[in-house]
Structure formats: C-alpha cells, structure tokens
Coordinates of C-alpha atoms and ligand atoms in Angstrom, one line a residue:
X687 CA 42.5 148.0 75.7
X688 CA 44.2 147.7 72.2
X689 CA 44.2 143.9 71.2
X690 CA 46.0 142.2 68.3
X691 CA 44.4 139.7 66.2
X692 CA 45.5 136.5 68.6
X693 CA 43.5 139.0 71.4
X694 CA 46.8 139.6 73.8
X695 CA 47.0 142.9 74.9
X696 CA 49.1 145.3 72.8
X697 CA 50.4 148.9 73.6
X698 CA 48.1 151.3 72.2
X699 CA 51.0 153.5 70.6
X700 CA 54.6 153.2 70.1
X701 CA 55.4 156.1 72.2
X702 CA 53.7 154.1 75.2
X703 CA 56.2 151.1 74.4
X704 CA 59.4 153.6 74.7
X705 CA 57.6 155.2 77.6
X706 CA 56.9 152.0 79.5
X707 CA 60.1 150.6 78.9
X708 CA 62.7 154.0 79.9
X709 CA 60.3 154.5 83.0
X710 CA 61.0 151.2 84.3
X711 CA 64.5 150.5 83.4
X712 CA 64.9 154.2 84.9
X713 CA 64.5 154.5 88.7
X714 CA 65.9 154.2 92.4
X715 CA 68.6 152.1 90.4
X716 CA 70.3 155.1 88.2
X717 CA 70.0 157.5 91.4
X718 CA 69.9 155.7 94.5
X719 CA 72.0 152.8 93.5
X720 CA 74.6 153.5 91.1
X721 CA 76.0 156.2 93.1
X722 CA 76.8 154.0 95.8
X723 CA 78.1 151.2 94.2
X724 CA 80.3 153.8 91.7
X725 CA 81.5 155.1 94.7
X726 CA 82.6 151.8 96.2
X727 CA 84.3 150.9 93.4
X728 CA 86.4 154.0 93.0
X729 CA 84.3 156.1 90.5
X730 CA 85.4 157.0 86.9
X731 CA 86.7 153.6 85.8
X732 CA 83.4 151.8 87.5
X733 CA 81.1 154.1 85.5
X734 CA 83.1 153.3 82.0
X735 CA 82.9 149.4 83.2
X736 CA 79.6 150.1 83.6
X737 CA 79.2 152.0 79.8
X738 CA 80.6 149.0 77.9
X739 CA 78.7 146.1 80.0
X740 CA 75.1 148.0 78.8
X741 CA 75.9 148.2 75.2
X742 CA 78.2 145.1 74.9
X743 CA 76.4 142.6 77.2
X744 CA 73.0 144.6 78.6
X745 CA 71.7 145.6 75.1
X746 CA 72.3 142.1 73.0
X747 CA 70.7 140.9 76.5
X748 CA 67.1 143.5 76.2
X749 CA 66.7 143.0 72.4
X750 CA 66.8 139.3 73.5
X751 CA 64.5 139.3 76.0
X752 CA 61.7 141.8 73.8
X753 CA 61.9 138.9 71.2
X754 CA 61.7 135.9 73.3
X755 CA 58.5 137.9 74.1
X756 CA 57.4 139.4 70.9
X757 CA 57.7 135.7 69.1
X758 CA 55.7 133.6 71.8
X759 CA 53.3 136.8 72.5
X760 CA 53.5 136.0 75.8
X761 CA 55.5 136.2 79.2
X762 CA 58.4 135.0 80.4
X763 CA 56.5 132.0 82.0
X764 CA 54.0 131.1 79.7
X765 CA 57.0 131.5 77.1
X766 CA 58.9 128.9 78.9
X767 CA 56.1 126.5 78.7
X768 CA 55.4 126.8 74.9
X769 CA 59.1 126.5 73.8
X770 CA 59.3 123.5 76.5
X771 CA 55.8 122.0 74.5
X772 CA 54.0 121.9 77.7
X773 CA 51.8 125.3 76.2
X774 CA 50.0 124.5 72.8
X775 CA 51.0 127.2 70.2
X776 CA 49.9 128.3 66.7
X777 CA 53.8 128.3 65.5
X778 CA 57.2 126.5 67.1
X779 CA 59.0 128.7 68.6
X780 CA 62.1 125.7 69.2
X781 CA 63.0 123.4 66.0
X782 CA 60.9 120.8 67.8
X783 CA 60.1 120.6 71.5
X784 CA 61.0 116.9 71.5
X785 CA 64.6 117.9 70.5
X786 CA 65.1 119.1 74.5
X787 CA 65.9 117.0 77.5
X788 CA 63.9 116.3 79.9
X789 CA 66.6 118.0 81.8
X790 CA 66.7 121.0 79.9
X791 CA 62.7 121.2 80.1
X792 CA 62.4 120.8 83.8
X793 CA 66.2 123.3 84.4
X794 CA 63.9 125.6 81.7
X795 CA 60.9 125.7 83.9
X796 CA 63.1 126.2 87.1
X797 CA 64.3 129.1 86.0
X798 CA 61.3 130.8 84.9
X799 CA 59.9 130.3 88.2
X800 CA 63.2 131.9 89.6
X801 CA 62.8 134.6 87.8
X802 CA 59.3 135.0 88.9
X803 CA 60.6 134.7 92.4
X804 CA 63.7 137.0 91.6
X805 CA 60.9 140.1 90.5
X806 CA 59.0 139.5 93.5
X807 CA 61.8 139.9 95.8
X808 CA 63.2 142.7 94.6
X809 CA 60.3 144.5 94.1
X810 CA 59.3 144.0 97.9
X811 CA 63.0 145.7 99.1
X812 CA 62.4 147.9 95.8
X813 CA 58.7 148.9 97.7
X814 CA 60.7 149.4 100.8
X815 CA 63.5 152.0 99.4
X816 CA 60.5 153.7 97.4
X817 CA 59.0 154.4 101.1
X818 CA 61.6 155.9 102.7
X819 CA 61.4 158.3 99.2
X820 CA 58.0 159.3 99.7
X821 CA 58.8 159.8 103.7
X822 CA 61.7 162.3 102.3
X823 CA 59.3 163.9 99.7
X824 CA 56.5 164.6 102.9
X825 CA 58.7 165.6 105.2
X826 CA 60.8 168.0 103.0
X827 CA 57.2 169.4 101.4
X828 CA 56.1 169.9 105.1
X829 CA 59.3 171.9 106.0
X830 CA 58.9 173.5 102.7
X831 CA 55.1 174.9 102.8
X832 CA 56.3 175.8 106.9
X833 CA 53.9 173.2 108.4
X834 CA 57.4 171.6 109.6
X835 CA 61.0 172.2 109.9
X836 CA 62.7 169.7 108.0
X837 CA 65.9 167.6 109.5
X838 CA 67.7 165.4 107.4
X839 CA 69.5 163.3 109.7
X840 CA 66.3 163.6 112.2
X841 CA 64.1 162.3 109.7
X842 CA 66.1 159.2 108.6
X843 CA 66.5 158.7 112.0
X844 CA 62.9 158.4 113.3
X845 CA 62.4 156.1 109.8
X846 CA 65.5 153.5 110.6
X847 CA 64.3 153.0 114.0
X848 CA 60.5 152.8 112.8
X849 CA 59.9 149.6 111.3
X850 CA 55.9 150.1 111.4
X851 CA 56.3 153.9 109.5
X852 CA 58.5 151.5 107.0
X853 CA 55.8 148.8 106.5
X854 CA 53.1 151.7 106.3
X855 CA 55.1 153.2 104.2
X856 CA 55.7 150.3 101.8
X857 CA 52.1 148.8 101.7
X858 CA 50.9 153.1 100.6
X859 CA 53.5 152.3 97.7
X860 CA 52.0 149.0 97.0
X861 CA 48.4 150.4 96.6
X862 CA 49.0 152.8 94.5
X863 CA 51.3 150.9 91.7
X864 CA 48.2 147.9 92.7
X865 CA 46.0 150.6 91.9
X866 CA 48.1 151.3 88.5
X867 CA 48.8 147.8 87.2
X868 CA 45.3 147.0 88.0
X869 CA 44.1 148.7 85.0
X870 CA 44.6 147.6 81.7
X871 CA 47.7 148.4 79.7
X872 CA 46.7 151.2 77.9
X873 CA 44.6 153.0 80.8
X874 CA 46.8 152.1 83.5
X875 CA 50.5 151.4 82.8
X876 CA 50.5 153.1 79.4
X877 CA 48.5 156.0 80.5
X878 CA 50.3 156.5 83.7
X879 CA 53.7 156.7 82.3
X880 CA 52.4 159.1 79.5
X881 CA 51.8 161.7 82.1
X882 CA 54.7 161.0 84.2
X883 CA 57.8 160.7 82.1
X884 CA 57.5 164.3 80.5
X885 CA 57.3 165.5 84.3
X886 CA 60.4 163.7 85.2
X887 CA 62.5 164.6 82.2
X888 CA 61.6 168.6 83.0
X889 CA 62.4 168.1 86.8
X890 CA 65.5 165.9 85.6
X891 CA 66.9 168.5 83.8
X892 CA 66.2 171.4 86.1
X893 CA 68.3 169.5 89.0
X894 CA 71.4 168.7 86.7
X895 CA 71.3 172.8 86.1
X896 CA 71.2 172.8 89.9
X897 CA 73.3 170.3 90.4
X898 CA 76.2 171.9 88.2
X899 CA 76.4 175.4 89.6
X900 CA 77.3 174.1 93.4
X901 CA 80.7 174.3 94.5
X902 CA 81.6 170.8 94.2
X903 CA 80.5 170.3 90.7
X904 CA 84.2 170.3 89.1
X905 CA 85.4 167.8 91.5
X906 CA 81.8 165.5 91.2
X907 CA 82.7 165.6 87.4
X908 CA 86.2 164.6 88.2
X909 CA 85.1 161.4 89.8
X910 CA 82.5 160.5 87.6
X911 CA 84.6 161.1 84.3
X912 CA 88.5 160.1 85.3
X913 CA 88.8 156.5 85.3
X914 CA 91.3 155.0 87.7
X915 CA 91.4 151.6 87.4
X916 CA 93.4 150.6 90.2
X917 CA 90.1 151.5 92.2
X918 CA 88.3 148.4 90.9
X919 CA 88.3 145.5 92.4
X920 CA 88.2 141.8 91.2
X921 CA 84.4 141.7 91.6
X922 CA 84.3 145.0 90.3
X923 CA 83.2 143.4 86.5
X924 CA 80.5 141.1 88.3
X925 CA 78.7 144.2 90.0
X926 CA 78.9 146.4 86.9
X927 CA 76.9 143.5 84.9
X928 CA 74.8 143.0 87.5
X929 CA 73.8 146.6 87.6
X930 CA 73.7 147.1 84.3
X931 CA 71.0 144.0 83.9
X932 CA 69.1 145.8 86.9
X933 CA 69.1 149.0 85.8
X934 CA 68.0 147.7 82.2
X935 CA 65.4 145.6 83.8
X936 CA 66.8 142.2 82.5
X937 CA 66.6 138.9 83.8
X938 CA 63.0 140.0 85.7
X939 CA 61.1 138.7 82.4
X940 CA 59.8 142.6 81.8
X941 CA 61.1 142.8 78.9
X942 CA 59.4 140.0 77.4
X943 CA 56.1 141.2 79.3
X944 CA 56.8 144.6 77.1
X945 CA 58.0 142.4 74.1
X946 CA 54.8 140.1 74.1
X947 CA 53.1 144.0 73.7
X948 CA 54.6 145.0 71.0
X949 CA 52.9 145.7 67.3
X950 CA 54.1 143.0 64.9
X951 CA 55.7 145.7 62.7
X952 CA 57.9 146.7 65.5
X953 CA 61.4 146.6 64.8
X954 CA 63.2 145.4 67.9
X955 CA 66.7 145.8 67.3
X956 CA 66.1 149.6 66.9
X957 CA 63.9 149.8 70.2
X958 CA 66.5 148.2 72.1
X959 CA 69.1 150.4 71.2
X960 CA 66.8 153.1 72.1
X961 CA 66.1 151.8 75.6
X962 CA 69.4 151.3 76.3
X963 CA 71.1 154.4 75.5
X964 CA 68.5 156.3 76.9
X965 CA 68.8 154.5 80.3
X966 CA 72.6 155.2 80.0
X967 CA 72.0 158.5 79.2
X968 CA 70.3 159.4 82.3
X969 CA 72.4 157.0 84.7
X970 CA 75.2 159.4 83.4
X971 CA 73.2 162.3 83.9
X972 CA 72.1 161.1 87.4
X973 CA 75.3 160.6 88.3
X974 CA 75.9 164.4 87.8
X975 CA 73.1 165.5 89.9
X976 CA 73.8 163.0 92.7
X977 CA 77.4 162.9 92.6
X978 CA 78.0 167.0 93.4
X979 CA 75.5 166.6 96.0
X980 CA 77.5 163.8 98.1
X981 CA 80.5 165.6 97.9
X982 CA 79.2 168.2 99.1
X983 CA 78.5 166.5 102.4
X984 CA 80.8 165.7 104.9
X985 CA 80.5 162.7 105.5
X986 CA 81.6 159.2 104.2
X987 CA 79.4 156.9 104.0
X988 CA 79.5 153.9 101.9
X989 CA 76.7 151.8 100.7
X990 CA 72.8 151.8 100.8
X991 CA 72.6 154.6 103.2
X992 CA 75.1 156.8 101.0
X993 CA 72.3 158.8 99.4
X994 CA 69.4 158.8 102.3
X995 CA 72.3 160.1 105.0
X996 CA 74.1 162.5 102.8
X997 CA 71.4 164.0 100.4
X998 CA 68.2 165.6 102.6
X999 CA 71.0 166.7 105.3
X1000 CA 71.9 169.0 102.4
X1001 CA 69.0 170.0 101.2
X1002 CA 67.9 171.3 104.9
X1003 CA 71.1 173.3 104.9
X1004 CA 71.6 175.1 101.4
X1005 CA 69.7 178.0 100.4
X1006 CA 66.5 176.9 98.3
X1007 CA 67.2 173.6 99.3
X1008 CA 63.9 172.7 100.4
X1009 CA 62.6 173.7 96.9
X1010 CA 65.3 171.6 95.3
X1011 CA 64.5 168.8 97.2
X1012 CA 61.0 168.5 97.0
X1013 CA 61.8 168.7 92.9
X1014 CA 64.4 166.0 93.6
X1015 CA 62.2 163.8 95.6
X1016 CA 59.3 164.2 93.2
X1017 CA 61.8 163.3 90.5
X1018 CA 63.0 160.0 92.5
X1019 CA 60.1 158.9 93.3
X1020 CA 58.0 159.1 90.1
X1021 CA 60.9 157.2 89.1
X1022 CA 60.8 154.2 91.6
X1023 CA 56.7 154.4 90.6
X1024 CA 57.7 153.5 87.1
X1025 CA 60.1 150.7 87.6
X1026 CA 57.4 149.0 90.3
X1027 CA 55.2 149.2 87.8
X1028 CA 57.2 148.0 85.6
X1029 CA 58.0 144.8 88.1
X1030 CA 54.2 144.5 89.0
X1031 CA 53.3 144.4 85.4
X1032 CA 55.6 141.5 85.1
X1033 CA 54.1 139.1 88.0
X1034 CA 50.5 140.1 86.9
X1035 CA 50.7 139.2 83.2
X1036 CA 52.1 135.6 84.2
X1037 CA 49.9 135.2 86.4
X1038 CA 46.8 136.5 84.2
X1039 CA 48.7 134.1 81.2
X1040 CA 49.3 130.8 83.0
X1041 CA 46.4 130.6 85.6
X1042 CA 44.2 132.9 83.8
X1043 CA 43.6 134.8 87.2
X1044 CA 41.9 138.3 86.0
X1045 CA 44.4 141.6 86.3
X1046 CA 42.8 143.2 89.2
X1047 CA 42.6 140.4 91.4
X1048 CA 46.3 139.1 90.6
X1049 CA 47.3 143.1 91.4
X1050 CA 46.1 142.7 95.0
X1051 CA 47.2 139.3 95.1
X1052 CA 50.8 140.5 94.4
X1053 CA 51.2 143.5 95.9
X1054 CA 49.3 141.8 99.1
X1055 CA 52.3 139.1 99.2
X1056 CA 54.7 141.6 98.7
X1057 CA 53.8 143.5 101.4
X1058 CA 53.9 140.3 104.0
X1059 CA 58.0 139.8 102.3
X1060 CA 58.9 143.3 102.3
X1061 CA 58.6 142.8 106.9
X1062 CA 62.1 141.6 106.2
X1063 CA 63.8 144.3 104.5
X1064 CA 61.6 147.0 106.1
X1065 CA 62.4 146.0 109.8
X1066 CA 66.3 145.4 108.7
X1067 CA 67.2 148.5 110.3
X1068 CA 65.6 148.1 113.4
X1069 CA 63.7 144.8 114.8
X1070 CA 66.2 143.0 112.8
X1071 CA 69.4 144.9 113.1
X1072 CA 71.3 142.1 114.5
X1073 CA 71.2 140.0 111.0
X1074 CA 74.4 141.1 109.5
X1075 CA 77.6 139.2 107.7
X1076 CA 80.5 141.5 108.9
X1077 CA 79.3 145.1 108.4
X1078 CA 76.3 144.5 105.5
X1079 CA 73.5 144.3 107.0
X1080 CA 69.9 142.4 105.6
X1081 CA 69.2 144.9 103.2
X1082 CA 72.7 145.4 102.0
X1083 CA 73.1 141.3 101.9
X1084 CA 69.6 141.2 100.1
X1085 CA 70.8 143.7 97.5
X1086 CA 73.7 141.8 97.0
X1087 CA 73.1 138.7 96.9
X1088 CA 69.9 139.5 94.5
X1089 CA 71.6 141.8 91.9
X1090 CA 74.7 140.6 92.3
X1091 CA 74.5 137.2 91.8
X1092 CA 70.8 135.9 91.0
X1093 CA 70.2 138.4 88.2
X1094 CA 73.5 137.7 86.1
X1095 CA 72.6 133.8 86.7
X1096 CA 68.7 134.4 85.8
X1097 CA 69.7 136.6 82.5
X1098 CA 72.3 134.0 81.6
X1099 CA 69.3 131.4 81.1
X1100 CA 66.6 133.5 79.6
X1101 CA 69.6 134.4 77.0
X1102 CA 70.6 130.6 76.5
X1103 CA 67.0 129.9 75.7
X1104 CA 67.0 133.0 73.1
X1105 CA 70.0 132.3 71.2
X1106 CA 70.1 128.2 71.4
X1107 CA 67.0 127.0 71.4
X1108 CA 64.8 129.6 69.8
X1109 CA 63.9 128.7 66.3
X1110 CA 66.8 131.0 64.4
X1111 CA 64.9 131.5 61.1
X1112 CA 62.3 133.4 63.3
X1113 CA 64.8 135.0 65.4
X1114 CA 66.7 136.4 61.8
X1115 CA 63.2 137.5 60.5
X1116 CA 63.1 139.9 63.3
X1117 CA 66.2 141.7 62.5
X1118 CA 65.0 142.1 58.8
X1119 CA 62.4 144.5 59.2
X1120 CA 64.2 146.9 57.5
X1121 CA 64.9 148.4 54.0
X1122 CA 68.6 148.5 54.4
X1123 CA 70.3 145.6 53.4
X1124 CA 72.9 145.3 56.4
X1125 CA 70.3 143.1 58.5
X1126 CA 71.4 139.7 58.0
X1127 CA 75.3 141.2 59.2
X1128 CA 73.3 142.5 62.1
X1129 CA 71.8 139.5 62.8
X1130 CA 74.9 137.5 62.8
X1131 CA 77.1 140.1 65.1
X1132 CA 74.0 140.2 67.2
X1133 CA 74.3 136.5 67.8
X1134 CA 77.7 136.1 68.4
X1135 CA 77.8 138.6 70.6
X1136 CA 75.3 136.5 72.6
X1137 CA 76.3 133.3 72.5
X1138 CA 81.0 133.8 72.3
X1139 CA 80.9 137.8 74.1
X1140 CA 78.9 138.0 76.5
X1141 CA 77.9 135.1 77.8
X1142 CA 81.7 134.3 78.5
X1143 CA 81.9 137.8 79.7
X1144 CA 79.5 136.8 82.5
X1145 CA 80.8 133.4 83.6
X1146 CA 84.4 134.9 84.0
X1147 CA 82.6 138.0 86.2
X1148 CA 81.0 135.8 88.3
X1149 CA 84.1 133.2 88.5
X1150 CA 86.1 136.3 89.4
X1151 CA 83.2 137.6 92.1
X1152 CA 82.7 134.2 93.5
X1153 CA 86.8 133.9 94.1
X1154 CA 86.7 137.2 95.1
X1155 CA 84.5 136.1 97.7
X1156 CA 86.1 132.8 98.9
X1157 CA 90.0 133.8 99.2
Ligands
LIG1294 N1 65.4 149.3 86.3 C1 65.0 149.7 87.6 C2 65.9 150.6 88.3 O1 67.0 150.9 87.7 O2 65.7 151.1 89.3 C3 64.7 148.4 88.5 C4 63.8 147.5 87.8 C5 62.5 147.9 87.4 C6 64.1 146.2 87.6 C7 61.7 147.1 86.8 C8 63.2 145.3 87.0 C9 62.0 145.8 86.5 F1 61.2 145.0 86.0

C-alpha cells in the first residue's frame, strides 16, 4: 500500500483515483435506474433536468465532498469529529472549533452517522438489485453455451417468488466486494477497478453499436433527446437532484473516502469536473442502449421492474440475443461491482479511522450486517409482498424514500459544513493549484454556487416534492 507522509493510505496512481471514482459513481444507477425514473417522468425534459442538476448542483457538490476529505485526510466521520474538535489534528480545519454550538457539534455528528447509515442501507437494496443481475448473467450464459434455454419472464419469475435464491444471491455479491474491499487500496479497490473499467468501456461501447441498429432506435432517441416539459411533474426537480447525487455518489461520504486518498498535488476542481462529465457521459450513453431496448418490448411497465421485465424477455427473443445479453449483463454487473465497492470502501475506512478496527475484519463485519438488512428488500417481492403504500411496494418505498429524500437532506449538510464552516483560506488554496491565474474567480463562482445556487435549488426541490406529496 502507497502511504503519505501522515501514513493514511493514498492511491498508488492518479489513473486509480479516476478509475475508482467513475466505477463507482457509474453503475445499476445510470442503467437500471435512470431509465425508469426518465421514463416516469416523461423522458427528454427529465434527462436535460437531469444534465443541469449534475453540473450546476452535483459537481459544486463532488468537488466539495473530495476536499472536505482531501483537507482532514480522513473520512467523512472522522472528518466530522476533527472540524467538531472532538478528533485532535495537526492543522484547523474550522476558524476555531469553539466558534460552533454545541448544537451545531452534536446536529454535525448526527449527520455523519446518518450518512453512515444512509451507505449502509442502500448498499444492502444496492446488493439485492446486483443479485438479481448476476441471476440474469447465469441464466442467460446457461441458455447461451445450450446447458439451458433461457426465459426472460420465467426467470424473473422463479427469482420474485424466491426470496432464499435472493438472499443467496445477495450474500455471493457481498463476498466478493468483502473479498475486494478487504485488501488494501492499491491491491484491492485500485487494482480491481484497473482491470475492470477498460472491460466495461469495450462492452459499453459494443452494446450502444447494438443498441443503435434495432428498429426502435429513432424513436428511443426521440425520447431521450426531445424535451417535453409538460411531462414533469412538481417533484420532478426533487428526483432529478436526488439521482444526480446518487449517481455521482454524493452524500454517502465516498467522496471524501477517495478525497482523503488523494496526492497532495492533486488538483480537485479539475478531477471533479472529470468525474462528473464522465458519469454524465455514460448515463447519456446508457440511456441509448437501454432506452431502444424497452421500446422495443411490449409492455409498459413503470418503475423498478421496468428494466428486469422488459430487457432479458428481449434478449431470449432477438437473433444473437443471448450473445448480447450475456455482454450486457457482464457490462451491468461489473458495474454494480464497482459502485458496492465503492459504498463498502466507505463504511470500512470509518470504521478502520474512528475505532481503528483493521480492514479485513471491518469487510466482514459490514458486508455480514448488510446481509442480515438486505432480508427486507430481498423478501419484498415475495414473503413481504403485502407491505406496500398504494402501488410502490418495499423496495420501490425504500428507493424512494432513500434517494429521494435522505440523500438531498444528507448532501445538504456535508455541503454546509464545506462551504460555512471549513476554514476558507484552505478551501481557496485548493483551487490555486494552477498556473493560470483565473483560480481565485473560480474559487469565488465555486462558492457561490454552493452556498446562494444550489443549496436554494435543493430546499425549493424538496419544498416542491414534499407538497407534491401532501396535497
Ligand atoms: N453511483 C452509483 C450508481 O449510480 O449506481 C451508486 C453509488 C455507488 C452510490 C457508490 C454511492 C456510492 F458510494
């Protein structure tokens, strides 16, 4: 493992940062759930809502988050504690610790643990969804080397109504990103995602070629590119920022995990403008393989089933289908392995930074726990079927109510404490590691974006989505 000269780990090349970073800000969140919420929100206009809330709210948000953990050089919990003066540290990272509340140093510490609790929820539904991809990517290989014949809507079937293949299914998932995360950085997460990535990008491009030269392509384009904006809805803005901060992995405290890794000379605006369009760049491009592929089936279904209902019929029906799909389920699910990691990483390096528990045994610690809160989203479809508010059932309701509404609220404080109560000379410093001379402006739009943009862009969202909800 690379160290720096305070001995917290660092990533042992740059590439490894970028690699780390897109893998887990890309996953079952650019192709499983965009779609669906894009579609339920009427398409075109939802995926431009969606554009401007990454760079105008989601990208002020990441480069944030990297420098809340690239100042403190740690994660988001131990973080909290040194700007709160409960953590001794070599520099101040807050004008003086005395100058907060006790209010504001207990709400601080309240948060950080709901973030904590935010990344281990969703990464046991996000363990769950990654199952029922690996039980598409066996089954369609089966019916694809002929040990099988493969059945879209037979296979989905026999998973909703198993809850037991679900949690087996799950706790496989958990072992091998426990496996990963177990590591250290630079022979697990950092090595792993140096062999996957490339492998995704090639499969990623050869199903958008795919993708484009079936039938429906024109129209799929149509959708995704038209904007009608009398599709939104009033909570329309609320779920665009909530996906956006999902699919950029805000508001989970990874960032400032990868932050807290980076090199000193790392210049974060520039990395987080790399992230984000790069994650942008392949929701779009996701959207063009997955899009053509719904509209291609027959049937209308809205929500978290959208994809696993419409997309392995299809592939059991076209010609070369099972080909494409084992590609496409490869694809999705080295995806979903990066962003677990990603959350994993997250819990682990708290843990390992505030209670000093060593990585391996905080991996199966984690993933252990996860497994025993993943029974609820993994038996939502069968043993506990009957939990449902109107038609959204637990794992729709768990979605929503997670991304939705916790993750906007949890990014909210992690970008309070960045841009109020960080020390600002040491925030500015970071922006100025550059030769050109337009840092200091950049610095300045940077923090009023944060503290008079977006932050008021996100209380009105969820003011909207929360009326939305009562009337
Ligand atoms: N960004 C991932 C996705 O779009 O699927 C989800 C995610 C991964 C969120 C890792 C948070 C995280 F730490």
């Amino acid at each position: 493992m690379s160290s720096s000269s305070n001995k917290s780990p660092v990533w042992g090349t740059r590439l490894g940062f970028y690699l780390a970073a897109v893998g887990s800000a890309f996953g079952l969140g650019n192709l499983w759930r965009f779609p669906y919420v894009a579609a339920e929100n009427g398409g075109g206009a939802f995926v431009l809502l969606y554009l401007a809330s990454a760079f105008l709210i989601g990208l002020p948000f990441l480069i944030g988050e990297l420098l809340l953990g690239k100042l403190s050089r740690s994660s988001l919990f131990p973080a909290t504690l040194k700007m709160i003066g409960e953590r001794h540290i070599v520099r101040s990272l807050t004008k003086s610790s005395d100058s907060l509340s006790r209010v504001e140093k207990s709400s601080y510490k309240s948060l950080a643990w709901a973030s904590m609790i935010l990344n281990l929820l969703v990464l046991s539904y996000y363990a769950v969804i990654s199952g029922w991809v690996l039980h598409f990517l066996i089954r369609i290989f089966l019916g694809f080397v002929g040990i099988s014949v493969f059945n879209g809507p037979e296979s989905l079937s026999v998973l909703m109504n198993n809850g037991w293949l679900q949690i087996l299914l799950t706790g496989l998932h958990l072992i091998v990103i426990g496996v990963i995360v177990g590591k250290d950085l630079e022979h697990g997460l950092e090595r792993w995602v140096g062999y996957a990535m490339p492998v995704f990008a090639l499969l990623l491009g050869l199903m958008v070629y795919k993708s484009l030269s079936l039938d429906s392509a024109a129209e799929a384009l149509r959708f995704l590119i038209y904007p009608d904006f009398s599709k939104l809805s009033i909570s329309s803005p609320a779920q665009a920022i909530g996906h956006v901060f999902f699919t950029l992995s805000i508001g989970f405290g990874t960032m400032v995990t990868f932050g807290s890794y980076l090199r000193d000379e790392s210049y974060l605006p520039l990395a987080g403008l790399r992230v984000a369009t790069l994650d942008s760049v392949i929701s779009v491009l996701a959207g063009i393989v997955i899009f053509p592929l719904i509209l291609m089936g027959d049937q209308k279904v809205i929500g978290p089933d959208l994809f696993f209902k419409t997309v392995p019929e299809l592939f059991g029906s076209m010609s070369g289908g099972l080909l494409f799909g084992v590609g496409f389920f490869l694809c999705l699910y080295l995806a979903s392995l990066g962003a677990s990691i990603g959350l994993l990483e997250t819990l682990v390096a708290n843990l390992r930074e505030t209670r000093r528990v060593p990585r391996r045994i905080s991996a199966i610690g984690v993933t252990s726990f996860c497994l025993l809160v993943a029974l609820l989203p993994a038996l939502s479809s069968n043993l506990l079927s009957f939990v449902r508010i109107g038609k959204v059932g637990l794992l729709g309701l768990w979605d929503m109510i997670l991304i939705n509404w916790a993750l906007p609220l949890v990014a909210l404080f992690i970008s309070q404490m960045v841009c109020w109560k960080l020390r600002q000379e040491l925030v500015s410093k970071e922006f100025e590691q550059t030769e050109s001379g337009s840092s200091a402006l950049l610095y300045s739009h940077w923090l009023f974006v944060m503290r008079f943009v977006a932050t008021p862009l996100i209380v009105i969202a969820l003011a909207l989505q929360a009326w939305a909800l009562f009337s």
